[in-house]
Coordinates of N, CA and C in Angstrom, one line a residue:
Chain A
A1 N 23.1 -5.8 26.4 CA 22.9 -6.9 25.5 C 21.7 -6.6 24.6
Q2 N 21.8 -7.0 23.3 CA 20.8 -6.8 22.4 C 19.5 -7.6 22.7
S3 N 18.4 -7.1 22.5 CA 17.2 -7.9 22.7 C 16.0 -7.2 22.0
V4 N 15.0 -8.0 21.8 CA 13.8 -7.6 21.1 C 12.6 -8.2 21.9
A5 N 11.6 -7.4 22.2 CA 10.5 -7.8 22.9 C 9.2 -7.6 22.1
Q6 N 8.4 -8.6 22.0 CA 7.0 -8.5 21.4 C 6.1 -8.8 22.6
P7 N 5.5 -7.8 23.2 CA 4.8 -8.1 24.5 C 3.5 -8.8 24.3
E8 N 3.0 -8.9 23.1 CA 1.7 -9.6 22.9 C 1.9 -10.9 22.2
D9 N 1.4 -12.0 22.8 CA 1.5 -13.3 22.1 C 0.5 -13.4 20.9
Q10 N -0.6 -12.7 21.1 CA -1.7 -12.7 20.1 C -2.4 -11.4 20.0
V11 N -2.7 -11.0 18.8 CA -3.5 -9.8 18.6 C -4.7 -10.2 17.8
N12 N -5.9 -9.8 18.2 CA -7.2 -10.1 17.5 C -7.8 -8.8 17.0
V13 N -8.1 -8.8 15.7 CA -8.8 -7.6 15.2 C -9.9 -8.0 14.2
A14 N -10.8 -7.1 14.0 CA -11.9 -7.4 13.1 C -11.4 -6.9 11.7
E15 N -11.8 -7.6 10.7 CA -11.5 -7.2 9.3 C -12.0 -5.7 9.1
G16 N -11.1 -4.9 8.5 CA -11.4 -3.5 8.2 C -11.0 -2.6 9.3
N17 N -10.7 -3.1 10.5 CA -10.2 -2.2 11.5 C -8.7 -2.1 11.4
P18 N -8.1 -1.0 12.0 CA -6.7 -0.9 12.0 C -6.0 -1.9 13.0
L19 N -4.8 -2.2 12.7 CA -4.1 -3.2 13.5 C -2.7 -2.6 13.9
T20 N -2.3 -3.0 15.1 CA -0.9 -2.6 15.6 C -0.3 -3.9 16.2
V21 N 0.9 -4.2 15.8 CA 1.6 -5.3 16.5 C 2.9 -4.6 17.1
K22 N 3.0 -4.8 18.4 CA 4.1 -4.0 19.1 C 5.4 -4.7 19.1
C23 N 6.4 -3.8 19.2 CA 7.8 -4.3 19.3 C 8.7 -3.3 20.0
T24 N 9.4 -3.7 21.0 CA 10.4 -2.8 21.6 C 11.8 -3.5 21.5
Y25 N 12.8 -2.7 21.6 CA 14.1 -3.2 21.4 C 15.1 -2.6 22.3
S26 N 16.2 -3.3 22.5 CA 17.4 -2.8 23.2 C 18.6 -3.1 22.4
V27 N 19.3 -2.1 22.0 CA 20.5 -2.4 21.2 C 21.5 -1.2 21.4
S28 N 22.8 -1.5 21.4 CA 23.8 -0.4 21.5 C 24.0 0.2 20.1
G29 N 24.1 1.4 20.0 CA 24.3 2.1 18.7 C 23.0 2.3 18.0
N30 N 23.1 2.7 16.7 CA 21.9 2.9 15.9 C 21.3 1.6 15.5
P31 N 20.0 1.4 15.7 CA 19.3 0.1 15.5 C 19.0 0.0 14.0
Y32 N 19.1 -1.3 13.5 CA 18.6 -1.7 12.3 C 17.4 -2.6 12.6
L33 N 16.2 -2.3 12.2 CA 15.0 -3.0 12.7 C 14.3 -3.6 11.5
F34 N 13.6 -4.7 11.7 CA 13.0 -5.5 10.7 C 11.7 -6.0 11.2
W35 N 10.7 -6.2 10.2 CA 9.5 -7.0 10.4 C 9.5 -8.1 9.4
Y36 N 9.2 -9.3 9.8 CA 9.0 -10.5 9.0 C 7.7 -11.1 9.3
V37 N 7.1 -11.7 8.3 CA 5.8 -12.4 8.5 C 5.9 -13.9 8.1
Q38 N 5.3 -14.7 8.8 CA 5.3 -16.2 8.6 C 3.9 -16.7 8.5
Y39 N 3.5 -17.2 7.3 CA 2.3 -17.8 7.1 C 2.4 -19.3 7.4
P40 N 1.3 -20.0 7.8 CA 1.4 -21.3 8.2 C 2.2 -22.3 7.3
N41 N 3.1 -23.0 7.9 CA 3.9 -24.0 7.2 C 4.8 -23.4 6.1
R42 N 5.1 -22.1 6.3 CA 6.0 -21.4 5.3 C 7.2 -20.8 6.0
G43 N 8.2 -20.4 5.2 CA 9.3 -19.7 5.8 C 8.9 -18.2 6.0
L44 N 9.9 -17.5 6.6 CA 9.6 -16.1 6.9 C 9.7 -15.2 5.6
Q45 N 8.9 -14.2 5.5 CA 9.0 -13.3 4.4 C 9.2 -11.9 4.9
F46 N 10.1 -11.2 4.3 CA 10.5 -9.8 4.7 C 9.3 -8.9 4.4
L47 N 9.0 -8.0 5.4 CA 7.9 -7.0 5.2 C 8.5 -5.6 5.0
L48 N 9.4 -5.2 6.0 CA 9.9 -3.9 5.9 C 11.1 -3.8 6.9
K49 N 11.8 -2.7 6.7 CA 13.0 -2.4 7.6 C 13.2 -1.0 7.8
Y50 N 13.8 -0.7 8.9 CA 14.3 0.7 9.2 C 15.8 0.7 9.4
I51 N 16.4 1.5 8.6 CA 17.9 1.6 8.7 C 18.2 3.0 9.2
T52 N 17.7 4.0 8.5 CA 17.9 5.4 8.8 C 16.9 6.2 8.1
G53 N 16.7 7.5 8.4 CA 15.8 8.3 7.7 C 14.5 8.5 8.3
D54 N 13.4 8.6 7.5 CA 12.1 8.8 7.9 C 11.7 7.8 8.9
N55 N 11.0 8.3 10.0 CA 10.6 7.3 11.1 C 9.5 6.4 10.7
L56 N 8.7 6.8 9.7 CA 7.6 6.0 9.2 C 8.1 5.2 8.0
V57 N 8.1 3.9 8.1 CA 8.6 3.1 7.0 C 7.4 2.3 6.4
K58 N 7.3 2.3 5.1 CA 6.3 1.6 4.4 C 6.8 0.3 3.8
G59 N 6.0 -0.7 3.9 CA 6.5 -2.0 3.4 C 5.5 -2.7 2.5
S60 N 5.6 -4.0 2.5 CA 4.8 -4.8 1.6 C 3.4 -5.0 2.1
Y61 N 2.4 -5.3 1.2 CA 1.0 -5.6 1.6 C 0.3 -4.5 2.4
G62 N 0.7 -3.3 2.3 CA 0.1 -2.1 2.9 C 0.5 -1.9 4.4
F63 N 1.5 -2.7 4.8 CA 2.0 -2.5 6.2 C 3.0 -1.3 6.3
E64 N 3.0 -0.8 7.5 CA 4.0 0.3 7.8 C 4.4 0.1 9.2
A65 N 5.5 0.7 9.5 CA 6.0 0.7 10.9 C 6.6 2.0 11.3
E66 N 6.4 2.4 12.5 CA 6.9 3.7 13.0 C 8.1 3.5 14.0
F67 N 9.2 4.0 13.7 CA 10.4 4.0 14.6 C 10.3 5.1 15.6
N68 N 10.4 4.8 16.8 CA 10.3 5.8 17.9 C 11.6 5.6 18.8
K69 N 12.5 6.5 18.6 CA 13.8 6.3 19.3 C 13.7 6.5 20.8
S70 N 12.9 7.5 21.2 CA 12.8 7.8 22.6 C 12.1 6.6 23.4
Q71 N 11.2 6.0 22.7 CA 10.5 4.8 23.3 C 11.1 3.5 22.9
T72 N 12.1 3.5 22.2 CA 12.8 2.3 21.6 C 11.8 1.3 21.1
S73 N 10.9 1.8 20.3 CA 9.8 1.0 19.7 C 9.8 1.0 18.2
F74 N 9.2 -0.1 17.7 CA 9.1 -0.2 16.2 C 7.8 -1.0 15.9
H75 N 6.7 -0.3 16.1 CA 5.4 -1.0 16.0 C 5.0 -1.1 14.6
L76 N 4.4 -2.3 14.3 CA 3.9 -2.6 12.9 C 2.4 -2.2 12.9
K77 N 2.0 -1.5 11.8 CA 0.7 -1.0 11.7 C 0.1 -1.3 10.3
K78 N -1.2 -1.3 10.2 CA -1.9 -1.3 9.0 C -3.3 -0.7 9.2
P79 N -3.7 0.3 8.3 CA -4.9 1.0 8.5 C -6.2 0.2 8.5
S80 N -6.2 -0.9 7.6 CA -7.4 -1.7 7.5 C -7.0 -3.2 7.3
A81 N -7.3 -4.0 8.3 CA -6.8 -5.4 8.3 C -7.6 -6.2 7.4
L82 N -7.0 -7.2 6.8 CA -7.6 -8.2 6.0 C -7.5 -9.6 6.6
V83 N -8.5 -10.5 6.4 CA -8.4 -11.8 6.9 C -7.1 -12.5 6.5
S84 N -6.7 -12.2 5.3 CA -5.5 -12.8 4.8 C -4.2 -12.3 5.5
D85 N -4.3 -11.3 6.3 CA -3.2 -10.8 7.1 C -2.9 -11.7 8.3
S86 N -3.8 -12.6 8.6 CA -3.6 -13.5 9.7 C -2.4 -14.4 9.5
A87 N -1.5 -14.3 10.5 CA -0.1 -14.9 10.3 C 0.6 -14.6 11.6
L88 N 1.9 -15.1 11.6 CA 2.8 -14.9 12.8 C 3.8 -13.8 12.3
Y89 N 3.9 -12.8 13.2 CA 4.8 -11.6 12.8 C 5.9 -11.6 13.8
F90 N 7.1 -11.4 13.2 CA 8.3 -11.3 14.0 C 9.0 -10.0 13.8
C91 N 9.4 -9.4 14.9 CA 10.3 -8.2 14.9 C 11.7 -8.7 15.1
A92 N 12.7 -8.0 14.5 CA 14.0 -8.4 14.6 C 14.9 -7.2 14.6
V93 N 16.1 -7.3 15.3 CA 17.0 -6.2 15.4 C 18.4 -6.8 15.0
K94 N 19.2 -6.0 14.2 CA 20.5 -6.4 13.8 C 21.5 -6.2 14.8
Y95 N 22.4 -7.1 15.0 CA 23.6 -6.9 15.8 C 24.8 -7.5 15.1
G96 N 26.0 -7.3 15.6 CA 27.2 -7.9 15.1 C 27.8 -7.2 13.9
G97 N 27.6 -6.0 13.7 CA 28.3 -5.2 12.7 C 27.9 -5.6 11.3
S98 N 28.8 -5.6 10.4 CA 28.5 -5.8 9.0 C 28.0 -7.2 8.7
Q99 N 28.2 -8.2 9.6 CA 27.7 -9.6 9.3 C 26.2 -9.7 9.3
G100 N 25.5 -8.7 9.9 CA 24.1 -8.7 9.8 C 23.3 -9.7 10.5
N101 N 23.8 -10.2 11.6 CA 23.1 -11.2 12.4 C 21.9 -10.5 13.0
L102 N 20.8 -11.3 13.1 CA 19.5 -10.8 13.6 C 19.2 -11.5 14.9
I103 N 18.6 -10.7 15.8 CA 17.9 -11.3 17.0 C 16.4 -11.1 16.8
F104 N 15.7 -12.2 16.9 CA 14.2 -12.1 16.6 C 13.4 -12.1 18.0
G105 N 12.3 -11.4 17.9 CA 11.4 -11.5 19.0 C 10.7 -12.8 19.0
K106 N 9.8 -13.1 19.9 CA 9.2 -14.4 20.1 C 8.0 -14.6 19.1
G107 N 7.6 -13.5 18.5 CA 6.5 -13.6 17.5 C 5.2 -13.2 18.1
T108 N 4.3 -12.6 17.3 CA 3.0 -12.3 17.7 C 2.0 -12.8 16.6
K109 N 1.1 -13.6 17.1 CA 0.1 -14.2 16.2 C -1.0 -13.2 16.0
L110 N -1.2 -12.8 14.7 CA -2.3 -11.9 14.4 C -3.4 -12.7 13.8
S111 N -4.6 -12.5 14.4 CA -5.8 -13.1 13.9 C -6.8 -12.1 13.5
V112 N -7.2 -12.1 12.2 CA -8.2 -11.1 11.7 C -9.4 -11.9 11.4
K113 N -10.5 -11.5 12.1 CA -11.8 -12.2 11.9 C -12.7 -11.4 10.9
P114 N -13.5 -12.1 10.1 CA -14.4 -11.4 9.2 C -15.5 -10.6 9.9
Chain B
N1 N 14.4 -19.1 -11.0 CA 15.0 -18.6 -9.7 C 14.2 -19.1 -8.5
A2 N 14.8 -20.2 -7.9 CA 14.1 -20.9 -6.8 C 14.2 -20.2 -5.5
G3 N 15.2 -19.3 -5.4 CA 15.5 -18.6 -4.1 C 16.3 -19.5 -3.1
V4 N 15.7 -19.7 -1.9 CA 16.3 -20.6 -0.9 C 15.5 -21.9 -0.8
T5 N 16.1 -23.0 -1.0 CA 15.4 -24.3 -0.9 C 16.1 -25.1 0.2
Q6 N 15.3 -26.0 0.9 CA 15.8 -26.8 1.9 C 15.3 -28.2 1.7
T7 N 16.2 -29.1 2.0 CA 16.0 -30.6 1.9 C 16.4 -31.3 3.1
P8 N 15.6 -32.2 3.7 CA 14.2 -32.6 3.4 C 13.2 -31.6 4.0
K9 N 12.0 -31.8 3.7 CA 10.9 -31.0 4.3 C 10.6 -31.5 5.7
F10 N 10.6 -32.8 5.9 CA 10.2 -33.4 7.1 C 11.1 -34.6 7.4
R11 N 11.5 -34.8 8.6 CA 12.2 -36.0 8.9 C 12.0 -36.4 10.4
V12 N 11.9 -37.8 10.6 CA 11.8 -38.3 11.9 C 13.1 -39.1 12.2
L13 N 13.7 -38.8 13.3 CA 15.0 -39.5 13.7 C 14.8 -40.2 15.1
K14 N 15.5 -41.2 15.3 CA 15.6 -41.7 16.6 C 16.8 -41.1 17.4
T15 N 16.7 -41.0 18.7 CA 17.8 -40.5 19.5 C 19.1 -41.2 19.1
G16 N 20.1 -40.4 18.9 CA 21.5 -41.0 18.6 C 21.8 -41.1 17.1
Q17 N 20.7 -41.0 16.3 CA 21.0 -41.0 14.8 C 21.5 -39.7 14.3
S18 N 22.1 -39.8 13.2 CA 22.7 -38.6 12.6 C 22.0 -38.2 11.3
M19 N 22.1 -37.0 10.9 CA 21.5 -36.6 9.6 C 22.1 -35.2 9.2
T20 N 21.9 -34.9 7.9 CA 22.4 -33.6 7.4 C 21.2 -32.9 6.7
L21 N 21.0 -31.7 7.0 CA 20.0 -30.8 6.4 C 20.8 -30.0 5.3
L22 N 20.2 -29.9 4.1 CA 20.8 -29.2 3.0 C 20.0 -27.9 2.8
C23 N 20.8 -26.8 2.6 CA 20.2 -25.5 2.2 C 20.9 -25.1 0.9
A24 N 20.2 -24.7 -0.1 CA 20.7 -24.2 -1.3 C 20.1 -22.9 -1.7
Q25 N 20.9 -22.0 -2.2 CA 20.4 -20.7 -2.7 C 21.0 -20.4 -4.1
D26 N 20.2 -19.9 -4.9 CA 20.6 -19.6 -6.3 C 20.7 -18.1 -6.6
M27 N 20.9 -17.3 -5.5 CA 20.9 -15.9 -5.6 C 22.4 -15.3 -5.5
N28 N 23.3 -16.2 -5.5 CA 24.7 -15.8 -5.3 C 25.0 -15.0 -4.1
H29 N 24.3 -15.3 -3.0 CA 24.5 -14.6 -1.8 C 25.7 -15.1 -1.0
E30 N 26.4 -14.1 -0.4 CA 27.6 -14.4 0.4 C 27.3 -15.0 1.7
Y31 N 26.3 -14.5 2.4 CA 26.0 -14.9 3.8 C 24.9 -16.0 3.8
M32 N 25.1 -16.9 4.6 CA 24.0 -17.9 4.8 C 23.9 -18.3 6.3
Y33 N 22.7 -18.6 6.8 CA 22.4 -18.8 8.2 C 21.5 -20.0 8.4
W34 N 21.7 -20.6 9.6 CA 20.8 -21.7 10.0 C 20.2 -21.2 11.3
Y35 N 18.8 -21.3 11.4 CA 18.1 -21.0 12.6 C 17.2 -22.2 13.0
R36 N 16.8 -22.2 14.3 CA 15.8 -23.1 14.7 C 14.7 -22.3 15.3
Q37 N 13.5 -22.8 15.1 CA 12.3 -22.1 15.6 C 11.5 -23.0 16.5
D38 N 11.3 -22.6 17.7 CA 10.6 -23.3 18.7 C 9.5 -22.5 19.2
P39 N 8.4 -23.1 19.6 CA 7.2 -22.4 20.0 C 7.5 -21.4 21.2
G40 N 7.1 -20.2 21.0 CA 7.2 -19.2 22.1 C 8.7 -18.7 22.2
M41 N 9.5 -19.1 21.3 CA 10.9 -18.6 21.4 C 11.5 -17.9 20.2
G42 N 10.6 -17.7 19.2 CA 11.1 -17.1 18.0 C 12.1 -17.9 17.3
L43 N 13.0 -17.2 16.5 CA 14.1 -17.9 15.8 C 15.4 -17.6 16.5
R44 N 16.2 -18.7 16.6 CA 17.5 -18.6 17.3 C 18.6 -19.0 16.3
L45 N 19.6 -18.3 16.2 CA 20.7 -18.5 15.2 C 21.6 -19.7 15.7
I46 N 21.8 -20.7 14.9 CA 22.6 -21.8 15.2 C 24.0 -21.6 14.8
H47 N 24.2 -21.5 13.5 CA 25.5 -21.2 12.9 C 25.3 -20.3 11.6
Y48 N 26.3 -19.6 11.2 CA 26.2 -18.8 10.0 C 27.5 -18.9 9.3
S49 N 27.5 -18.3 8.0 CA 28.7 -18.3 7.2 C 28.7 -17.0 6.4
V50 N 29.9 -16.4 6.4 CA 30.0 -15.1 5.7 C 30.7 -15.3 4.3
G51 N 30.9 -16.6 3.9 CA 31.4 -16.8 2.6 C 31.8 -18.3 2.5
E52 N 32.1 -18.7 1.3 CA 32.5 -20.1 1.0 C 33.7 -20.4 1.8
G53 N 33.6 -21.6 2.5 CA 34.7 -22.1 3.3 C 34.8 -21.5 4.7
T54 N 33.9 -20.6 5.1 CA 33.9 -20.0 6.4 C 32.6 -20.3 7.2
T55 N 32.7 -20.6 8.5 CA 31.5 -20.8 9.3 C 31.8 -20.2 10.7
A56 N 30.7 -19.9 11.4 CA 30.9 -19.3 12.7 C 29.7 -19.7 13.6
K57 N 29.9 -19.7 14.9 CA 28.8 -20.1 15.8 C 27.8 -19.0 16.0
G58 N 26.6 -19.4 16.2 CA 25.6 -18.4 16.6 C 25.2 -18.5 18.0
E59 N 23.9 -18.3 18.3 CA 23.5 -18.3 19.7 C 23.4 -19.7 20.3
V60 N 23.0 -20.7 19.5 CA 22.7 -22.1 20.1 C 23.4 -23.1 19.2
P61 N 24.8 -23.1 19.2 CA 25.5 -24.0 18.3 C 25.7 -25.5 18.8
D62 N 25.5 -25.7 20.1 CA 25.8 -27.0 20.6 C 25.0 -28.1 20.0
G63 N 25.7 -29.2 19.6 CA 25.0 -30.4 19.0 C 24.9 -30.3 17.5
Y64 N 25.4 -29.2 16.9 CA 25.3 -29.0 15.5 C 26.7 -28.7 14.9
N65 N 26.8 -29.2 13.6 CA 28.0 -28.7 12.9 C 27.5 -28.3 11.5
V66 N 28.4 -27.5 10.8 CA 28.0 -26.9 9.5 C 29.2 -27.0 8.6
S67 N 28.9 -26.9 7.3 CA 29.9 -26.8 6.3 C 29.4 -26.0 5.1
R68 N 30.3 -25.2 4.6 CA 30.0 -24.4 3.4 C 31.1 -24.6 2.4
L69 N 31.1 -25.7 1.8 CA 32.1 -26.1 0.8 C 31.9 -25.4 -0.6
K70 N 30.6 -25.1 -0.9 CA 30.3 -24.4 -2.1 C 29.5 -23.2 -1.7
K71 N 29.6 -22.1 -2.4 CA 29.0 -20.8 -2.1 C 27.4 -21.0 -2.0
Q72 N 26.9 -21.8 -2.8 CA 25.4 -21.9 -2.9 C 24.8 -22.9 -1.9
N73 N 25.7 -23.6 -1.2 CA 25.1 -24.6 -0.3 C 25.6 -24.4 1.2
F74 N 24.7 -24.7 2.1 CA 25.1 -24.6 3.5 C 24.5 -25.8 4.2
L75 N 25.3 -26.7 4.7 CA 24.8 -27.9 5.3 C 24.8 -27.8 6.9
L76 N 23.8 -28.4 7.4 CA 23.7 -28.4 8.9 C 23.6 -29.9 9.3
G77 N 24.6 -30.3 10.2 CA 24.6 -31.7 10.6 C 24.3 -31.9 12.0
L78 N 23.6 -33.0 12.3 CA 23.4 -33.4 13.7 C 24.1 -34.8 13.8
E79 N 25.1 -34.8 14.6 CA 25.9 -36.1 14.7 C 25.2 -37.1 15.5
S80 N 24.6 -36.7 16.6 CA 23.9 -37.6 17.5 C 22.6 -36.9 18.0
A81 N 21.5 -37.1 17.3 CA 20.3 -36.4 17.5 C 19.8 -36.6 18.9
A82 N 19.2 -35.6 19.5 CA 18.6 -35.6 20.8 C 17.2 -35.1 20.7
P83 N 16.2 -35.5 21.6 CA 14.9 -35.0 21.6 C 14.8 -33.5 21.7
S84 N 15.8 -32.9 22.3 CA 15.8 -31.4 22.5 C 16.0 -30.7 21.1
Q85 N 16.4 -31.5 20.1 CA 16.7 -30.9 18.8 C 15.4 -31.0 17.9
T86 N 14.4 -31.5 18.4 CA 13.1 -31.5 17.7 C 12.7 -30.0 17.5
S87 N 12.5 -29.6 16.3 CA 12.3 -28.2 16.0 C 12.0 -28.0 14.5
V88 N 11.8 -26.8 14.1 CA 11.7 -26.5 12.7 C 13.0 -25.7 12.4
Y89 N 13.7 -26.1 11.4 CA 14.9 -25.5 11.0 C 14.8 -24.6 9.7
F90 N 15.2 -23.4 9.8 CA 15.2 -22.5 8.7 C 16.6 -22.1 8.3
C91 N 16.7 -22.0 7.0 CA 17.9 -21.5 6.4 C 17.6 -20.2 5.8
A92 N 18.6 -19.3 5.8 CA 18.4 -17.9 5.2 C 19.7 -17.5 4.5
S93 N 19.6 -16.6 3.6 CA 20.8 -16.0 2.9 C 20.6 -14.6 2.7
K94 N 21.7 -13.9 2.5 CA 21.6 -12.4 2.1 C 22.9 -12.0 1.4
E95 N 22.7 -10.9 0.7 CA 23.8 -10.4 -0.1 C 24.8 -9.7 0.8
L96 N 26.0 -9.5 0.3 CA 27.1 -8.9 1.1 C 26.8 -7.5 1.7
N97 N 26.3 -6.6 1.0 CA 26.0 -5.3 1.5 C 24.5 -4.9 1.6
Q98 N 23.7 -5.9 1.7 CA 22.3 -5.7 1.9 C 21.9 -6.2 3.3
E99 N 20.8 -5.8 3.8 CA 20.3 -6.1 5.1 C 19.3 -7.2 5.2
T100 N 18.6 -7.4 4.1 CA 17.4 -8.3 4.1 C 17.9 -9.8 4.0
Q101 N 17.4 -10.6 4.9 CA 17.6 -12.0 4.7 C 16.4 -12.7 4.1
Y102 N 16.7 -13.7 3.2 CA 15.7 -14.5 2.5 C 15.7 -15.9 3.0
F103 N 14.5 -16.3 3.4 CA 14.4 -17.6 4.1 C 13.9 -18.7 3.2
G104 N 14.3 -19.9 3.6 CA 13.8 -21.1 2.9 C 12.5 -21.5 3.6
P105 N 11.8 -22.6 3.1 CA 10.5 -23.0 3.6 C 10.6 -23.8 4.9
G106 N 11.7 -24.2 5.3 CA 11.9 -24.9 6.6 C 11.9 -26.4 6.5
T107 N 12.6 -27.0 7.5 CA 12.6 -28.5 7.6 C 12.1 -28.8 9.0
R108 N 11.1 -29.6 9.1 CA 10.5 -30.0 10.4 C 11.2 -31.3 10.8
L109 N 11.8 -31.3 12.0 CA 12.6 -32.4 12.5 C 12.0 -32.9 13.8
L110 N 11.7 -34.2 13.8 CA 11.2 -34.8 15.1 C 12.2 -35.9 15.5
V111 N 12.7 -35.7 16.7 CA 13.6 -36.7 17.3 C 12.9 -37.5 18.4
L112 N 12.8 -38.7 18.2 CA 12.1 -39.6 19.2 C 13.0 -40.2 20.2

């Protein structure tokens, strides 16, 4: 069965430090992986995706994610965190063929302190 | 270009009442989705549509019905609301051959 796990409910980092938000997945076949961000009282916004190709994917707002097939992971990273990065981050994996249905992780709250 | 919009933004219902949530998109997307978001559970797919006039069940369809009479609109109905349906509801849409879903701002529903 397809699944996505975000093992940390919350990640705390200091502004200027690097950040990592973890995601592992289980899916049959080649995975299509996504990161979305949700700011308070807003809908989800697309950050980046991995479909195929280079394992390091660059996305919006300076975020990047590394696809690791052997570890079935797709961790979100940023070299230098900003206070404005504080939000809820969701990892998702596609299933269901061409229909593009997503399974979302439970979300990780990122808190960046000045 | 408003993207994906949802109506209403917030609603309070009493148990047993009915209501319809409206999702509209102006991007001419084929696919549309309804999710619910509950604390600690991420987003779960309720129903989806792969085109005008078609709908299909997602992960948690019980207690909900949907209709896609026009390509740009996707309606989510609750025939007899229950407290367990208290949640934040998100609509999303995507193009036929693209992977990225675009989300609306959400509807917060409280069922008393």
